[in-house]
């Protein structure tokens, strides 16, 4: 395919491409199609000013672009069908290429080229490809809508991304695992929470992806991929309510219905800049929900605004509500469990009248160990019969957790259960009638391909507290000094869900 010149330099006639540019362009195309990462690195300008953007977001700096290329496994196969050059001067030019993808559809690539130290290199690029009819990283099933809501009701006009653990009549529960989906029968009825939302006027947009059996906080499903994080591109979405969170963040739905056992609402809310609530254990019926660890499993949801979060609570939460003080309490030892940028963002957000007090933190490690042991025991009780001969159908991270769960003995579970009960009482006593302020997650969203286990372990030292006490927790979005999303979490006594939702509205204006 030949290269066509376009008008350049304000002249009325096209300027020819500068010498060597066309050859560099085709060198780039060959390197891209062969996934020759070192060659691609050489053809992109060094330094922190180099840019590459696509629908997922903007990468800034040569190193970030190189890291992205190294981890993606190659670009979609394509051919160039049109190429236009706009020459700026002897050392600068713009190239726009129209592409046809082997998978169908047309794309467009725009590159700014500069001659640096005698070699042509890309200084900025933007790539567009046809949007998929269904982004299978986010959705398993989607409709317009999949299930209509009642024509009247307080949530009329709202749309729900339902985590693929809930029963939706006529659909199967996929649980994030293809083998489970293959044997799952269609559900005869809606889950209680789904039915309540439909009766209130909300429509089900579709069934959203989850980590396998909800046993992860990452959102990196080994079978379907990682849902995108539009607020922090090229970073993980957070899980296990990953598809629901991404659908809300992207504007595909206004409500993300999820679950929270060890942080699966609070973590994606923090990573994606959303509002989220983990409800008091048992406050919202779990009928029609596939369990993970029933002692800790709770209903939760995500929205883009605090008023929407409260509107859903008006539908799903029981009418009565426990009451207490709105006094905020922060524990420096707990705040210090977060990375410095997250702790600084929360510290800057805290109202002036926030009480700072010291809590005994020596037992936190033992509490987390008991939480994880008892969670693992219940997870195997919930799914062990099916998984016993099917562990090889799981992704490596979730498989590792279930293999450890299989090894937990009844005596170990009983001992862990005693610690869980004592820890729950201690947490409730420490919180009292006030509102505890915590980081929703220990860090901003880790980059895709990074060490996710370390982030999980650090975050669960914080998120396990609400789980141990059966407490409600609301995550509010903040940003670090670098502009990345993070979350501050408000935790209160059991039954104070509505109080926390009201407080969230008042604190966010």
XYZ file of C-alpha atoms in Angstrom:
509
model
C 0.000 0.000 0.000
C 1.503 3.305 -1.071
C 1.776 6.373 1.111
C -0.153 9.446 0.095
C 1.012 12.931 0.989
C -1.273 15.540 2.481
C -1.020 19.302 2.672
C 1.764 20.446 4.977
C 3.426 23.603 6.162
C 0.437 25.766 5.252
C 1.178 25.361 1.529
C -1.381 24.699 -1.178
C 0.505 21.706 -2.564
C 1.429 18.513 -0.726
C 4.905 18.216 0.706
C 6.612 14.877 0.016
C 7.424 12.651 2.974
C 10.850 13.400 4.440
C 13.615 10.958 3.600
C 13.592 7.733 5.593
C 10.121 8.257 7.113
C 8.270 5.786 4.901
C 10.867 3.099 5.557
C 10.610 3.692 9.322
C 6.821 3.464 9.156
C 6.936 0.054 7.469
C 9.652 -1.130 9.841
C 7.222 -0.304 12.645
C 4.369 -2.178 10.974
C 6.477 -5.304 10.454
C 7.694 -5.204 14.047
C 4.113 -4.793 15.285
C 2.800 -7.774 13.338
C 5.706 -9.986 14.471
C 5.484 -8.716 18.085
C 9.136 -7.710 17.942
C 9.114 -5.734 21.194
C 12.794 -4.627 21.072
C 12.274 -3.200 17.565
C 9.097 -1.442 18.666
C 10.963 0.011 21.633
C 13.621 1.420 19.309
C 10.993 2.978 17.056
C 9.284 4.839 19.923
C 11.016 7.935 21.238
C 12.738 7.589 24.624
C 11.741 9.669 27.615
C 8.698 10.567 29.675
C 7.023 12.722 27.003
C 6.204 9.871 24.609
C 2.477 9.050 24.439
C 0.329 6.119 23.350
C -3.457 6.125 23.666
C -6.358 3.837 22.828
C -9.872 3.217 24.097
C -8.491 1.830 27.359
C -6.597 4.992 28.236
C -3.331 6.892 27.815
C 0.152 5.564 28.487
C 2.713 8.246 29.312
C 6.427 7.616 28.907
C 8.497 5.138 26.916
C 8.873 2.719 29.834
C 5.110 2.482 30.433
C 4.509 1.867 26.725
C 7.218 -0.793 26.590
C 5.799 -2.557 29.651
C 2.346 -2.605 28.065
C 3.677 -4.124 24.848
C 5.681 -6.756 26.685
C 2.611 -8.027 28.494
C -0.135 -7.968 25.877
C 1.026 -10.876 23.695
C 0.928 -9.019 20.390
C -1.405 -6.717 18.486
C -4.511 -7.867 16.591
C -3.679 -9.046 13.079
C -4.407 -6.423 10.453
C -3.424 -4.954 7.127
C -2.891 -1.334 6.087
C -5.405 -0.144 3.472
C -4.754 3.608 3.420
C -1.907 5.758 4.668
C -1.678 9.545 4.620
C 1.305 11.682 5.568
C 1.116 15.292 6.644
C 4.652 16.648 6.493
C 5.357 19.374 9.031
C 9.004 19.985 8.248
C 12.104 18.011 7.358
C 12.214 16.367 10.779
C 8.533 16.096 11.785
C 5.458 14.465 10.234
C 2.029 13.040 11.037
C 0.953 9.662 9.609
C -2.657 8.476 9.656
C -3.186 4.843 8.632
C -6.501 3.075 8.013
C -6.408 -0.612 8.915
C -8.563 -3.661 8.290
C -8.495 -6.256 11.048
C -8.440 -9.973 10.331
C -11.243 -10.299 12.872
C -13.349 -7.818 10.895
C -13.947 -4.091 10.874
C -11.726 -1.091 10.292
C -9.404 0.760 12.622
C -7.276 3.886 12.525
C -3.764 4.646 13.717
C -2.422 8.186 14.090
C 1.282 8.718 14.771
C 3.463 11.789 15.257
C 6.983 11.074 14.014
C 10.199 13.004 14.679
C 13.744 12.560 13.410
C 15.836 12.259 16.582
C 19.629 11.874 16.339
C 19.210 10.885 12.709
C 16.539 8.184 13.279
C 12.774 8.420 12.851
C 10.814 7.630 16.013
C 7.186 7.880 17.128
C 6.615 10.584 19.754
C 2.847 10.147 20.093
C 0.341 7.576 18.830
C -3.359 6.855 19.070
C -4.923 3.566 17.993
C -8.601 2.803 17.483
C -10.168 -0.546 16.622
C -13.815 -1.565 16.241
C -15.600 -1.875 19.568
C -16.702 -5.458 20.288
C -20.408 -6.178 20.099
C -20.030 -7.636 23.586
C -17.042 -6.975 25.812
C -16.705 -10.443 27.322
C -14.297 -9.147 29.959
C -17.240 -7.254 31.496
C -20.366 -9.162 30.516
C -21.420 -12.775 30.149
C -24.916 -11.912 28.943
C -26.262 -8.463 28.120
C -29.541 -7.123 26.733
C -31.319 -3.892 26.024
C -32.415 -4.645 28.700
C -32.003 -8.312 29.569
C -34.938 -8.081 31.998
C -37.199 -4.990 32.093
C -38.159 -3.503 35.420
C -41.549 -2.380 36.629
C -42.700 0.721 34.722
C -43.182 2.556 38.009
C -41.025 2.761 41.059
C -38.268 4.784 42.690
C -35.570 3.220 40.515
C -37.385 3.555 37.167
C -34.838 4.377 34.479
C -31.923 2.793 36.348
C -30.035 -0.185 34.912
C -28.306 -2.960 36.854
C -25.183 -4.982 36.129
C -25.855 -8.177 38.084
C -22.829 -10.096 39.310
C -22.871 -13.590 37.811
C -23.529 -15.190 41.192
C -27.172 -14.102 41.424
C -30.121 -16.013 40.058
C -31.872 -14.287 37.164
C -34.906 -16.241 36.024
C -34.245 -18.109 32.784
C -30.477 -17.578 32.992
C -27.733 -19.797 34.384
C -25.331 -18.781 37.146
C -21.841 -18.789 35.633
C -19.734 -18.048 38.751
C -16.841 -16.935 36.541
C -15.977 -20.518 35.575
C -16.804 -22.078 32.170
C -17.050 -25.625 33.536
C -19.535 -24.547 36.191
C -21.547 -22.651 33.592
C -21.709 -25.695 31.304
C -23.490 -27.776 33.939
C -25.609 -25.019 35.496
C -29.382 -25.224 34.885
C -31.484 -22.154 34.083
C -32.700 -20.503 37.255
C -36.472 -20.743 37.842
C -36.723 -17.516 39.861
C -34.931 -14.263 40.488
C -32.703 -13.854 43.529
C -34.362 -11.793 46.266
C -32.198 -8.720 45.585
C -32.730 -8.919 41.828
C -36.497 -9.182 42.244
C -36.557 -6.225 44.644
C -34.652 -4.031 42.192
C -36.907 -5.046 39.298
C -40.030 -4.336 41.352
C -38.603 -0.901 42.161
C -38.338 -0.103 38.456
C -34.692 -0.856 37.687
C -33.951 -2.978 34.613
C -31.322 -5.701 34.477
C -28.799 -4.733 31.801
C -26.979 -8.049 31.985
C -24.949 -10.572 33.937
C -21.514 -9.186 34.759
C -18.272 -11.080 35.182
C -16.917 -12.177 38.529
C -13.713 -13.774 39.703
C -14.194 -17.526 39.939
C -16.642 -18.309 42.756
C -15.901 -14.772 44.073
C -12.653 -16.043 45.622
C -10.412 -13.118 44.652
C -10.031 -9.370 45.091
C -8.233 -8.785 41.779
C -10.777 -9.065 38.969
C -8.309 -10.911 36.740
C -10.403 -13.861 35.603
C -8.154 -16.490 33.998
C -10.830 -17.488 31.475
C -12.410 -14.211 30.405
C -9.734 -11.616 31.114
C -9.594 -8.534 33.310
C -12.443 -6.022 32.957
C -11.069 -2.580 32.090
C -10.570 0.090 34.711
C -11.475 3.367 32.961
C -10.424 5.518 35.924
C -6.962 3.881 36.090
C -6.116 2.423 32.668
C -3.860 -0.625 32.479
C -4.466 -1.337 36.152
C -6.672 -4.074 37.590
C -10.383 -3.494 38.110
C -10.584 -5.031 41.560
C -12.794 -7.972 42.378
C -14.555 -10.098 42.813
C -17.430 -7.787 41.765
C -15.232 -6.754 38.850
C -17.657 -6.803 35.938
C -20.340 -4.965 37.898
C -17.851 -2.261 38.893
C -16.442 -1.795 35.387
C -19.923 -1.675 33.881
C -20.860 1.173 36.228
C -17.563 3.034 35.767
C -17.920 2.809 31.975
C -21.539 3.958 32.007
C -22.935 0.618 30.791
C -25.159 0.489 33.877
C -26.029 2.818 36.738
C -26.049 0.180 39.510
C -23.593 -2.657 40.011
C -25.117 -5.434 42.124
C -22.330 -7.403 43.760
C -21.288 -9.215 46.893
C -18.721 -8.562 49.601
C -17.145 -11.351 51.617
C -13.627 -10.065 52.184
C -13.777 -6.760 50.305
C -15.320 -7.523 46.919
C -17.360 -4.303 46.855
C -14.973 -2.020 48.704
C -11.861 -2.900 46.680
C -13.272 -2.351 43.159
C -14.986 0.808 44.434
C -11.620 2.133 45.597
C -9.730 1.066 42.473
C -12.316 2.532 40.070
C -13.414 5.682 41.877
C -16.934 4.486 42.713
C -19.252 4.551 45.709
C -19.934 1.144 47.215
C -21.614 -0.462 50.215
C -21.121 -3.752 51.985
C -24.297 -4.207 54.012
C -24.667 -5.492 57.557
C -24.399 -9.266 57.515
C -27.920 -10.635 57.087
C -29.559 -7.250 56.496
C -30.423 -8.076 52.868
C -31.596 -11.621 52.094
C -29.111 -13.757 50.158
C -31.774 -16.067 48.707
C -30.808 -16.939 45.142
C -27.131 -16.071 45.647
C -24.380 -18.635 45.069
C -22.403 -18.665 48.345
C -18.697 -18.499 48.997
C -18.414 -18.276 52.794
C -21.885 -17.729 54.289
C -20.578 -16.441 57.632
C -19.100 -13.444 55.818
C -21.079 -13.190 52.532
C -23.102 -9.990 52.194
C -25.072 -8.171 49.517
C -23.541 -4.976 48.167
C -23.769 -2.525 45.289
C -21.796 0.173 43.484
C -22.822 3.481 41.887
C -21.210 6.626 40.495
C -22.869 8.952 43.031
C -23.710 8.796 46.731
C -27.356 9.707 46.159
C -27.738 6.706 43.844
C -26.100 4.464 46.432
C -28.663 5.640 49.001
C -31.567 5.257 46.574
C -30.724 1.572 46.127
C -30.484 1.225 49.909
C -33.984 2.646 50.245
C -35.163 -0.343 48.200
C -33.008 -3.195 49.521
C -32.439 -2.355 53.191
C -34.966 -3.089 55.927
C -37.096 -0.148 57.006
C -35.769 0.012 60.541
C -32.229 1.192 61.174
C -29.966 1.301 64.178
C -28.805 4.764 65.108
C -25.648 6.235 66.551
C -23.210 9.103 66.387
C -21.723 10.543 63.196
C -18.432 11.095 65.037
C -15.587 9.926 62.796
C -12.754 7.987 64.398
C -9.421 7.235 62.723
C -6.831 4.849 64.119
C -3.317 5.838 62.987
C -2.072 2.261 63.219
C -4.769 1.127 60.787
C -4.328 4.098 58.472
C -0.631 3.271 58.442
C -1.377 -0.125 56.883
C -2.083 1.686 53.616
C 0.609 2.840 51.250
C 1.781 6.408 51.772
C -0.123 7.953 48.854
C -3.432 6.437 49.955
C -2.884 7.338 53.608
C -2.055 10.910 52.587
C -5.231 11.218 50.515
C -7.355 10.024 53.433
C -5.487 12.245 55.881
C -6.167 15.285 53.701
C -9.856 14.343 53.441
C -10.524 13.859 57.165
C -12.748 16.535 58.716
C -11.096 18.659 61.395
C -13.219 17.181 64.199
C -12.192 13.587 63.469
C -11.128 11.781 66.637
C -7.749 10.056 66.546
C -7.268 7.214 68.961
C -5.032 4.225 69.469
C -6.437 0.708 69.255
C -4.667 -2.496 70.233
C -3.417 -3.803 66.892
C -1.281 -6.715 68.070
C -4.045 -9.232 67.347
C -4.764 -8.079 63.800
C -2.514 -10.697 62.202
C -4.183 -13.485 64.184
C -7.622 -12.124 63.333
C -6.844 -12.078 59.610
C -5.445 -15.606 59.738
C -8.612 -16.836 61.463
C -10.807 -15.000 58.976
C -8.990 -16.544 56.020
C -8.966 -20.020 57.550
C -12.672 -20.000 58.355
C -13.486 -18.436 54.974
C -11.505 -21.199 53.274
C -13.288 -23.886 55.313
C -16.695 -22.562 54.353
C -15.665 -22.108 50.715
C -14.763 -25.790 50.527
C -17.983 -26.784 52.293
C -19.864 -24.731 49.670
C -18.086 -26.016 46.561
C -15.736 -28.841 47.511
C -18.000 -31.660 46.340
C -18.080 -30.202 42.840
C -14.471 -29.027 42.746
C -12.894 -32.216 44.114
C -12.390 -33.595 40.604
C -12.424 -30.254 38.788
C -9.705 -28.147 40.413
C -7.942 -28.096 37.053
C -10.802 -25.984 35.655
C -9.754 -23.063 37.876
C -7.259 -20.301 37.202
C -3.996 -20.637 39.109
C -4.702 -18.058 41.811
C -8.188 -19.286 42.693
C -7.105 -22.915 42.399
C -4.367 -22.262 44.943
C -6.894 -20.873 47.410
C -9.259 -23.808 46.985
C -6.390 -26.285 47.349
C -5.497 -24.661 50.662
C -9.185 -24.659 51.585
C -9.407 -28.401 50.950
C -6.581 -28.941 53.438
C -8.272 -27.109 56.341
C -9.316 -29.640 58.981
C -12.457 -29.514 61.075
C -10.359 -28.851 64.176
C -8.544 -25.974 62.476
C -11.869 -24.535 61.352
C -13.323 -24.809 64.836
C -10.316 -23.053 66.360
C -10.474 -20.331 63.721
C -14.205 -19.949 64.337
C -13.573 -19.235 68.017
C -11.086 -16.491 67.096
C -13.530 -15.083 64.538
C -16.288 -14.872 67.153
C -14.023 -13.176 69.699
C -12.599 -10.804 67.103
C -16.071 -9.873 65.920
C -17.108 -8.931 69.440
C -13.908 -6.922 69.912
C -14.372 -5.022 66.645
C -17.979 -4.174 67.478
C -16.948 -2.923 70.918
C -14.131 -0.780 69.508
C -16.374 0.800 66.866
C -19.209 1.350 69.326
C -21.784 3.878 68.164
C -19.252 5.899 66.144
C -17.983 5.682 62.549
C -14.561 4.160 61.939
C -12.561 5.578 59.028
C -10.355 3.102 57.146
C -8.689 2.833 53.747
C -11.008 0.836 51.482
C -7.911 -0.829 50.011
C -4.288 -0.598 51.027
C -3.135 0.832 47.706
C -4.273 2.182 44.387
C -5.067 -0.468 41.781
C -1.931 -2.483 40.977
C -0.790 -2.605 37.384
C -1.903 -5.552 35.317
C 0.694 -8.286 35.476
C 2.149 -7.137 38.790
C 2.372 -8.940 42.129
C -1.282 -9.114 43.110
C -0.905 -11.420 46.109
C 0.992 -8.783 48.095
C -1.762 -6.237 47.438
C -4.413 -8.795 48.443
C -2.693 -9.626 51.729
C -2.194 -5.983 52.667
C -5.758 -5.015 51.789
C -7.368 -7.895 53.677
C -5.750 -6.742 56.916
C -8.088 -3.761 56.587
C -11.172 -5.270 54.947
C -11.422 -8.249 57.300
C -12.480 -5.999 60.189
C -15.963 -5.344 58.815
C -16.297 -9.005 57.886
C -15.337 -10.191 61.353
C -17.854 -7.868 62.994
C -20.601 -8.317 60.402
C -20.522 -4.530 60.024
C -21.773 -2.285 57.224
C -19.108 -0.371 55.312
C -19.422 2.379 52.707
C -16.551 3.264 50.386
C -16.206 6.836 49.114
C -13.937 7.723 46.183
C -10.817 9.828 46.660
C -7.743 10.522 44.545
C -4.072 10.433 45.423
C -1.775 13.364 44.738
C -0.898 11.661 41.436
C -4.587 11.560 40.465
C -5.150 7.817 40.867
C -8.404 6.570 42.441
C -8.403 5.272 45.989
C -11.094 4.885 48.630
C -11.946 5.878 52.162
C -14.213 3.482 54.028
C -16.781 4.337 56.703
C -17.586 1.452 59.066
C -20.307 1.458 61.717
C -22.208 -0.847 64.054
C -24.500 -3.550 62.650
C -27.760 -2.152 61.306
C -26.425 1.370 60.697
C -26.414 0.962 56.930
C -28.857 3.817 56.342
C -26.904 6.090 58.668
C -23.759 5.458 56.627
C -25.562 6.134 53.352
C -26.897 9.421 54.688
C -23.439 10.325 55.942
C -21.929 9.511 52.561
C -24.339 11.917 50.883
C -23.612 14.693 53.373
C -19.833 14.237 53.163
C -19.785 14.349 49.372
C -22.181 17.245 48.915
